[in-house]
């Protein structure tokens, strides 16, 4: 049976990706850092509404020991790891002048080091995968990797770093494991819930498709990359046309 780990999947984009994998026939690991109740509820819904199984594993991806334990437990639970989605991420809105170096480091620790830690721990298991589409890693970057952002320089830097990691790992792990990224634009989740209605309207007007994205829009992109056997080192931009490259 095929299995997938989605980091940070107790809510938002991670939850939608986990559900999509279960709908598509994969057993899934719901990884969370703090909110056990929410993670358990996601897993119970998957168990109830799909034909696949979900297991809950607590781990802070920025901690290499936690990342190793996440993988060891996941292998025990699933039997194999065939796909990894490095989705866990944090954001913070602060101007550079007010940004303490420790906060800068924390964003990079989770968003870049976290993906590195989990990938490194999962590597030997992914290499053993026998799924017909081949094993894959998908990293969730951001449109801000290209555009930058004045009040979240550390977040933008972390998401740009993730694209470098993606391409490097795509080369490192070829031809066995495909490694790609998705760069979402504005997706309606808790992460973007702090906008005032006026700010949200202004942002929406920049999007040719006239709406914000939903977590399921990103799940579609991740599912495509999971199955796209001749695509590696690529970034799929999912932003309603806000940035056309
Ligand atoms: P979210 O805040 O709802 O979800 C983030 C998840 O990551 C949460 O479940 C959180 O608990 C988990 N997480 C945070 N730190 C963790 C850690 N150290 N270890 C394990 N889990 C951890 O936000 P979201 O919008 O669903 O974001 C998911 C990913 O998509 C993030 O990487 C984010 O940067 C990226 N992204 C989001 C948007 C957007 O507009 N929402 C746009 C571009 C990229």
mmCIF file of C-alpha atoms and ligand atoms in Angstrom:
data_model
loop_
_atom_site.group_PDB
_atom_site.id
_atom_site.type_symbol
_atom_site.label_atom_id
_atom_site.label_comp_id
_atom_site.label_asym_id
_atom_site.label_seq_id
_atom_site.Cartn_x
_atom_site.Cartn_y
_atom_site.Cartn_z
ATOM 1 C CA UNK A 1 0.000 0.000 0.000
ATOM 2 C CA UNK A 2 1.341 3.464 -0.874
ATOM 3 C CA UNK A 3 1.886 6.114 1.769
ATOM 4 C CA UNK A 4 2.481 9.849 1.947
ATOM 5 C CA UNK A 5 3.669 12.277 4.600
ATOM 6 C CA UNK A 6 2.343 15.815 4.530
ATOM 7 C CA UNK A 7 4.002 18.071 7.088
ATOM 8 C CA UNK A 8 1.877 20.658 8.879
ATOM 9 C CA UNK A 9 -1.339 18.978 7.771
ATOM 10 C CA UNK A 10 -3.715 19.648 10.660
ATOM 11 C CA UNK A 11 -5.186 22.647 8.792
ATOM 12 C CA UNK A 12 -5.043 24.834 5.693
ATOM 13 C CA UNK A 13 -3.181 23.726 2.591
ATOM 14 C CA UNK A 14 -1.621 20.691 4.304
ATOM 15 C CA UNK A 15 -5.021 19.376 5.333
ATOM 16 C CA UNK A 16 -6.355 19.731 1.764
ATOM 17 C CA UNK A 17 -3.283 17.984 0.339
ATOM 18 C CA UNK A 18 -3.626 15.111 2.825
ATOM 19 C CA UNK A 19 -7.289 14.703 1.932
ATOM 20 C CA UNK A 20 -6.460 14.727 -1.782
ATOM 21 C CA UNK A 21 -3.830 12.003 -1.314
ATOM 22 C CA UNK A 22 -6.322 9.874 0.654
ATOM 23 C CA UNK A 23 -8.978 10.418 -2.028
ATOM 24 C CA UNK A 24 -6.402 9.314 -4.606
ATOM 25 C CA UNK A 25 -5.650 6.056 -2.760
ATOM 26 C CA UNK A 26 -2.749 6.816 -0.388
ATOM 27 C CA UNK A 27 -2.531 6.241 3.343
ATOM 28 C CA UNK A 28 -1.371 9.490 4.915
ATOM 29 C CA UNK A 29 0.502 10.869 7.895
ATOM 30 C CA UNK A 30 -1.057 13.963 9.432
ATOM 31 C CA UNK A 31 1.871 15.788 11.024
ATOM 32 C CA UNK A 32 1.246 18.538 13.548
ATOM 33 C CA UNK A 33 3.337 20.587 15.956
ATOM 34 C CA UNK A 34 0.878 21.826 18.621
ATOM 35 C CA UNK A 35 -2.770 21.129 17.953
ATOM 36 C CA UNK A 36 -3.330 17.391 18.553
ATOM 37 C CA UNK A 37 -7.103 17.811 18.608
ATOM 38 C CA UNK A 38 -7.235 19.397 15.162
ATOM 39 C CA UNK A 39 -4.847 16.791 13.701
ATOM 40 C CA UNK A 40 -6.899 13.951 15.161
ATOM 41 C CA UNK A 41 -10.072 15.423 13.723
ATOM 42 C CA UNK A 42 -8.468 15.600 10.231
ATOM 43 C CA UNK A 43 -7.363 11.963 10.528
ATOM 44 C CA UNK A 44 -10.778 10.811 11.756
ATOM 45 C CA UNK A 45 -12.502 12.540 8.840
ATOM 46 C CA UNK A 46 -10.151 10.842 6.356
ATOM 47 C CA UNK A 47 -10.689 7.450 8.030
ATOM 48 C CA UNK A 48 -14.455 7.942 7.923
ATOM 49 C CA UNK A 49 -14.896 9.474 4.468
ATOM 50 C CA UNK A 50 -12.232 7.771 2.347
ATOM 51 C CA UNK A 51 -11.081 4.206 1.819
ATOM 52 C CA UNK A 52 -7.589 5.028 3.114
ATOM 53 C CA UNK A 53 -6.118 5.420 6.591
ATOM 54 C CA UNK A 54 -4.641 8.481 8.276
ATOM 55 C CA UNK A 55 -2.255 8.439 11.237
ATOM 56 C CA UNK A 56 -1.324 11.406 13.397
ATOM 57 C CA UNK A 57 2.324 12.143 14.259
ATOM 58 C CA UNK A 58 3.552 15.082 16.362
ATOM 59 C CA UNK A 59 6.847 16.631 15.244
ATOM 60 C CA UNK A 60 8.433 20.054 14.977
ATOM 61 C CA UNK A 61 10.083 19.838 11.562
ATOM 62 C CA UNK A 62 12.706 22.443 12.517
ATOM 63 C CA UNK A 63 14.136 19.955 15.029
ATOM 64 C CA UNK A 64 16.292 17.319 13.262
ATOM 65 C CA UNK A 65 15.558 14.768 16.013
ATOM 66 C CA UNK A 66 11.821 15.320 15.658
ATOM 67 C CA UNK A 67 12.124 15.000 11.873
ATOM 68 C CA UNK A 68 13.883 11.629 12.257
ATOM 69 C CA UNK A 69 11.239 10.439 14.715
ATOM 70 C CA UNK A 70 8.492 11.597 12.332
ATOM 71 C CA UNK A 71 9.944 9.418 9.591
ATOM 72 C CA UNK A 72 10.604 6.377 11.800
ATOM 73 C CA UNK A 73 7.069 6.461 13.185
ATOM 74 C CA UNK A 74 5.592 7.037 9.732
ATOM 75 C CA UNK A 75 7.392 3.993 8.336
ATOM 76 C CA UNK A 76 6.088 1.894 11.243
ATOM 77 C CA UNK A 77 2.564 3.170 10.611
ATOM 78 C CA UNK A 78 2.476 3.101 6.798
ATOM 79 C CA UNK A 79 4.979 0.397 5.889
ATOM 80 C CA UNK A 80 6.525 2.630 3.209
ATOM 81 C CA UNK A 81 6.984 6.277 2.360
ATOM 82 C CA UNK A 82 6.309 6.979 -1.285
ATOM 83 C CA UNK A 83 5.663 10.718 -1.315
ATOM 84 C CA UNK A 84 6.679 13.596 0.920
ATOM 85 C CA UNK A 85 5.092 17.029 0.900
ATOM 86 C CA UNK A 86 7.091 19.652 2.817
ATOM 87 C CA UNK A 87 4.218 21.989 3.584
ATOM 88 C CA UNK A 88 4.831 23.113 7.195
ATOM 89 C CA UNK A 89 5.593 26.807 7.277
ATOM 90 C CA UNK A 90 5.313 29.970 9.319
ATOM 91 C CA UNK A 91 5.016 33.638 8.454
ATOM 92 C CA UNK A 92 5.508 36.914 10.290
ATOM 93 C CA UNK A 93 4.863 40.512 9.265
ATOM 94 C CA UNK A 94 7.616 42.825 10.541
ATOM 95 C CA UNK A 95 9.668 45.571 8.917
ATOM 96 C CA UNK A 96 13.383 44.819 8.738
ATOM 97 C CA UNK A 97 14.241 47.612 11.214
ATOM 98 C CA UNK A 98 12.119 45.909 13.883
ATOM 99 C CA UNK A 99 13.031 42.332 13.011
ATOM 100 C CA UNK A 100 15.120 40.555 15.669
ATOM 101 C CA UNK A 101 17.716 38.162 14.194
ATOM 102 C CA UNK A 102 16.215 35.350 16.283
ATOM 103 C CA UNK A 103 12.879 35.806 14.481
ATOM 104 C CA UNK A 104 14.661 35.819 11.126
ATOM 105 C CA UNK A 105 16.370 32.556 12.080
ATOM 106 C CA UNK A 106 13.125 30.972 13.297
ATOM 107 C CA UNK A 107 11.401 31.517 9.933
ATOM 108 C CA UNK A 108 14.333 29.965 8.074
ATOM 109 C CA UNK A 109 14.573 27.154 10.639
ATOM 110 C CA UNK A 110 11.005 26.041 9.964
ATOM 111 C CA UNK A 111 10.570 26.885 6.287
ATOM 112 C CA UNK A 112 13.946 25.799 4.891
ATOM 113 C CA UNK A 113 15.720 23.715 7.526
ATOM 114 C CA UNK A 114 12.436 21.938 8.254
ATOM 115 C CA UNK A 115 12.116 20.775 4.648
ATOM 116 C CA UNK A 116 15.787 19.759 4.642
ATOM 117 C CA UNK A 117 15.467 17.839 7.949
ATOM 118 C CA UNK A 118 12.432 15.825 6.882
ATOM 119 C CA UNK A 119 13.766 15.197 3.381
ATOM 120 C CA UNK A 120 17.091 13.948 4.729
ATOM 121 C CA UNK A 121 15.407 11.623 7.192
ATOM 122 C CA UNK A 122 13.006 10.272 4.531
ATOM 123 C CA UNK A 123 15.520 9.789 1.751
ATOM 124 C CA UNK A 124 16.478 6.144 2.235
ATOM 125 C CA UNK A 125 12.804 5.125 2.524
ATOM 126 C CA UNK A 126 11.740 7.112 -0.545
ATOM 127 C CA UNK A 127 14.528 5.419 -2.528
ATOM 128 C CA UNK A 128 12.984 2.032 -1.691
ATOM 129 C CA UNK A 129 9.535 3.048 -2.947
ATOM 130 C CA UNK A 130 7.986 0.839 -5.614
ATOM 131 C CA UNK A 131 5.003 2.999 -6.644
ATOM 132 C CA UNK A 132 4.507 3.049 -10.439
ATOM 133 C CA UNK A 133 4.634 6.857 -10.681
ATOM 134 C CA UNK A 134 7.953 6.865 -8.750
ATOM 135 C CA UNK A 135 8.544 8.521 -5.390
ATOM 136 C CA UNK A 136 8.361 12.302 -5.113
ATOM 137 C CA UNK A 137 9.009 15.261 -2.861
ATOM 138 C CA UNK A 138 7.007 18.457 -3.241
ATOM 139 C CA UNK A 139 8.047 21.611 -1.406
ATOM 140 C CA UNK A 140 5.496 24.362 -0.799
ATOM 141 C CA UNK A 141 7.199 27.659 -1.648
ATOM 142 C CA UNK A 142 5.412 30.968 -2.355
ATOM 143 C CA UNK A 143 4.868 33.650 -4.988
ATOM 144 C CA UNK A 144 6.886 35.857 -2.602
ATOM 145 C CA UNK A 145 10.000 33.835 -3.510
ATOM 146 C CA UNK A 146 9.970 35.819 -6.787
ATOM 147 C CA UNK A 147 8.431 39.154 -5.801
ATOM 148 C CA UNK A 148 9.871 39.639 -2.303
ATOM 149 C CA UNK A 149 7.768 41.376 0.324
ATOM 150 C CA UNK A 150 8.587 44.511 2.328
ATOM 151 C CA UNK A 151 7.301 43.334 5.700
ATOM 152 C CA UNK A 152 8.283 39.694 5.437
ATOM 153 C CA UNK A 153 11.802 39.651 4.042
ATOM 154 C CA UNK A 154 12.685 36.546 6.055
ATOM 155 C CA UNK A 155 9.621 34.678 4.773
ATOM 156 C CA UNK A 156 10.382 35.626 1.145
ATOM 157 C CA UNK A 157 14.036 34.643 1.627
ATOM 158 C CA UNK A 158 12.998 31.300 3.099
ATOM 159 C CA UNK A 159 10.644 30.551 0.208
ATOM 160 C CA UNK A 160 13.306 31.516 -2.358
ATOM 161 C CA UNK A 161 15.718 29.260 -0.471
ATOM 162 C CA UNK A 162 13.239 26.445 -0.782
ATOM 163 C CA UNK A 163 13.373 26.765 -4.575
ATOM 164 C CA UNK A 164 17.167 26.386 -4.462
ATOM 165 C CA UNK A 165 16.758 23.347 -2.240
ATOM 166 C CA UNK A 166 14.181 21.922 -4.652
ATOM 167 C CA UNK A 167 16.412 22.196 -7.712
ATOM 168 C CA UNK A 168 19.480 20.930 -5.850
ATOM 169 C CA UNK A 169 17.608 17.922 -4.508
ATOM 170 C CA UNK A 170 16.052 17.259 -7.912
ATOM 171 C CA UNK A 171 19.592 16.871 -9.265
ATOM 172 C CA UNK A 172 20.873 14.999 -6.190
ATOM 173 C CA UNK A 173 18.105 12.421 -6.092
ATOM 174 C CA UNK A 174 17.552 11.843 -9.837
ATOM 175 C CA UNK A 175 16.689 9.540 -11.422
ATOM 176 C CA UNK A 176 14.988 7.857 -8.462
ATOM 177 C CA UNK A 177 13.094 10.610 -6.665
ATOM 178 C CA UNK A 178 11.459 13.554 -8.414
ATOM 179 C CA UNK A 179 11.603 16.828 -6.480
ATOM 180 C CA UNK A 180 9.373 19.784 -7.353
ATOM 181 C CA UNK A 181 7.820 22.861 -5.765
ATOM 182 C CA UNK A 182 4.487 24.612 -5.785
ATOM 183 C CA UNK A 183 4.515 28.391 -5.379
ATOM 184 C CA UNK A 184 1.054 29.491 -4.241
ATOM 185 C CA UNK A 185 -0.261 33.023 -4.510
ATOM 186 C CA UNK A 186 -2.812 34.224 -1.948
ATOM 187 C CA UNK A 187 -4.657 31.171 -0.593
ATOM 188 C CA UNK A 188 -7.484 31.547 1.931
ATOM 189 C CA UNK A 189 -6.189 29.905 5.124
ATOM 190 C CA UNK A 190 -5.441 30.975 8.704
ATOM 191 C CA UNK A 191 -2.115 32.322 7.426
ATOM 192 C CA UNK A 192 -3.858 34.989 5.344
ATOM 193 C CA UNK A 193 -6.839 35.613 7.637
ATOM 194 C CA UNK A 194 -5.342 38.797 9.113
ATOM 195 C CA UNK A 195 -6.173 41.066 6.113
ATOM 196 C CA UNK A 196 -8.751 43.830 6.622
ATOM 197 C CA UNK A 197 -11.602 43.770 4.052
ATOM 198 C CA UNK A 198 -10.023 46.809 2.333
ATOM 199 C CA UNK A 199 -6.617 45.094 2.122
ATOM 200 C CA UNK A 200 -8.218 41.892 0.858
ATOM 201 C CA UNK A 201 -10.092 43.822 -1.847
ATOM 202 C CA UNK A 202 -6.916 45.551 -2.972
ATOM 203 C CA UNK A 203 -5.082 42.218 -3.144
ATOM 204 C CA UNK A 204 -7.938 40.537 -5.012
ATOM 205 C CA UNK A 205 -7.870 43.228 -7.679
ATOM 206 C CA UNK A 206 -4.307 42.187 -8.562
ATOM 207 C CA UNK A 207 -5.483 38.679 -9.471
ATOM 208 C CA UNK A 208 -6.689 38.254 -13.085
ATOM 209 C CA UNK A 209 -8.907 35.308 -12.123
ATOM 210 C CA UNK A 210 -10.652 37.596 -9.619
ATOM 211 C CA UNK A 211 -10.503 35.408 -6.545
ATOM 212 C CA UNK A 212 -8.176 34.141 -3.866
ATOM 213 C CA UNK A 213 -7.061 30.533 -4.099
ATOM 214 C CA UNK A 214 -8.464 27.728 -1.988
ATOM 215 C CA UNK A 215 -6.334 25.027 -0.327
ATOM 216 C CA UNK A 216 -7.783 22.536 -2.829
ATOM 217 C CA UNK A 217 -6.246 24.558 -5.692
ATOM 218 C CA UNK A 218 -2.831 23.774 -4.206
ATOM 219 C CA UNK A 219 -3.784 20.145 -3.571
ATOM 220 C CA UNK A 220 -4.565 19.839 -7.326
ATOM 221 C CA UNK A 221 -1.072 21.118 -8.158
ATOM 222 C CA UNK A 222 0.643 18.781 -5.683
ATOM 223 C CA UNK A 223 -1.325 15.806 -7.033
ATOM 224 C CA UNK A 224 -0.266 16.728 -10.576
ATOM 225 C CA UNK A 225 3.416 16.845 -9.602
ATOM 226 C CA UNK A 226 3.097 13.565 -7.694
ATOM 227 C CA UNK A 227 1.931 11.845 -10.873
ATOM 228 C CA UNK A 228 4.016 13.761 -13.451
ATOM 229 C CA UNK A 229 6.706 11.168 -14.153
ATOM 230 C CA UNK A 230 8.840 13.362 -16.436
ATOM 231 C CA UNK A 231 8.825 16.511 -14.294
ATOM 232 C CA UNK A 232 11.561 17.265 -11.780
ATOM 233 C CA UNK A 233 13.241 20.425 -10.477
ATOM 234 C CA UNK A 234 10.176 22.400 -11.561
ATOM 235 C CA UNK A 235 8.010 24.962 -9.791
ATOM 236 C CA UNK A 236 4.303 25.105 -10.478
ATOM 237 C CA UNK A 237 2.974 28.633 -9.943
ATOM 238 C CA UNK A 238 -0.604 28.622 -8.692
ATOM 239 C CA UNK A 239 -1.688 32.223 -8.230
ATOM 240 C CA UNK A 240 -4.722 33.038 -10.394
ATOM 241 C CA UNK A 241 -2.452 34.852 -12.852
ATOM 242 C CA UNK A 242 -1.190 37.368 -10.271
ATOM 243 C CA UNK A 243 2.373 36.683 -11.420
ATOM 244 C CA UNK A 244 2.915 35.417 -14.969
ATOM 245 C CA UNK A 245 6.458 34.217 -15.585
HETATM 246 P P1 LIG B 1 -1.373 27.508 8.026
HETATM 247 O O1 LIG B 1 -0.755 28.424 9.012
HETATM 248 O O2 LIG B 1 -2.831 27.287 8.065
HETATM 249 O O3 LIG B 1 -0.668 26.073 8.055
HETATM 250 C C1 LIG B 1 0.689 25.891 8.339
HETATM 251 C C2 LIG B 1 0.810 24.574 9.042
HETATM 252 O O4 LIG B 1 2.194 24.318 9.327
HETATM 253 C C3 LIG B 1 0.077 24.580 10.396
HETATM 254 O O5 LIG B 1 -0.637 23.385 10.539
HETATM 255 C C4 LIG B 1 1.221 24.657 11.400
HETATM 256 O O6 LIG B 1 0.923 24.072 12.646
HETATM 257 C C5 LIG B 1 2.294 23.870 10.677
HETATM 258 N N1 LIG B 1 3.613 24.157 11.209
HETATM 259 C C6 LIG B 1 4.174 25.360 11.439
HETATM 260 N N2 LIG B 1 5.390 25.213 11.960
HETATM 261 C C7 LIG B 1 5.604 23.876 12.079
HETATM 262 C C8 LIG B 1 6.680 23.114 12.557
HETATM 263 N N3 LIG B 1 7.780 23.683 13.043
HETATM 264 N N4 LIG B 1 6.570 21.760 12.525
HETATM 265 C C9 LIG B 1 5.462 21.158 12.055
HETATM 266 N N5 LIG B 1 4.400 21.848 11.591
HETATM 267 C C10 LIG B 1 4.477 23.189 11.603
HETATM 268 O O7 LIG B 1 -0.946 28.096 6.620
HETATM 269 P P2 LIG B 1 -1.166 27.563 5.119
HETATM 270 O O8 LIG B 1 -1.603 28.745 4.345
HETATM 271 O O9 LIG B 1 -1.943 26.303 5.080
HETATM 272 O O10 LIG B 1 0.362 27.287 4.731
HETATM 273 C C11 LIG B 1 0.861 26.035 4.282
HETATM 274 C C12 LIG B 1 2.128 26.284 3.487
HETATM 275 O O11 LIG B 1 1.816 27.058 2.333
HETATM 276 C C13 LIG B 1 3.175 27.079 4.264
HETATM 277 O O12 LIG B 1 4.454 26.598 3.954
HETATM 278 C C14 LIG B 1 3.018 28.484 3.704
HETATM 279 O O13 LIG B 1 4.185 29.234 3.832
HETATM 280 C C15 LIG B 1 2.669 28.178 2.261
HETATM 281 N N6 LIG B 1 2.002 29.252 1.546
HETATM 282 C C16 LIG B 1 0.780 29.724 1.943
HETATM 283 C C17 LIG B 1 0.181 30.747 1.227
HETATM 284 C C18 LIG B 1 -1.157 31.312 1.587
HETATM 285 O O14 LIG B 1 -1.569 32.311 0.963
HETATM 286 N N7 LIG B 1 -1.890 30.758 2.532
HETATM 287 C C19 LIG B 1 0.831 31.299 0.114
HETATM 288 C C20 LIG B 1 2.074 30.807 -0.250
HETATM 289 C C21 LIG B 1 2.648 29.771 0.455
#
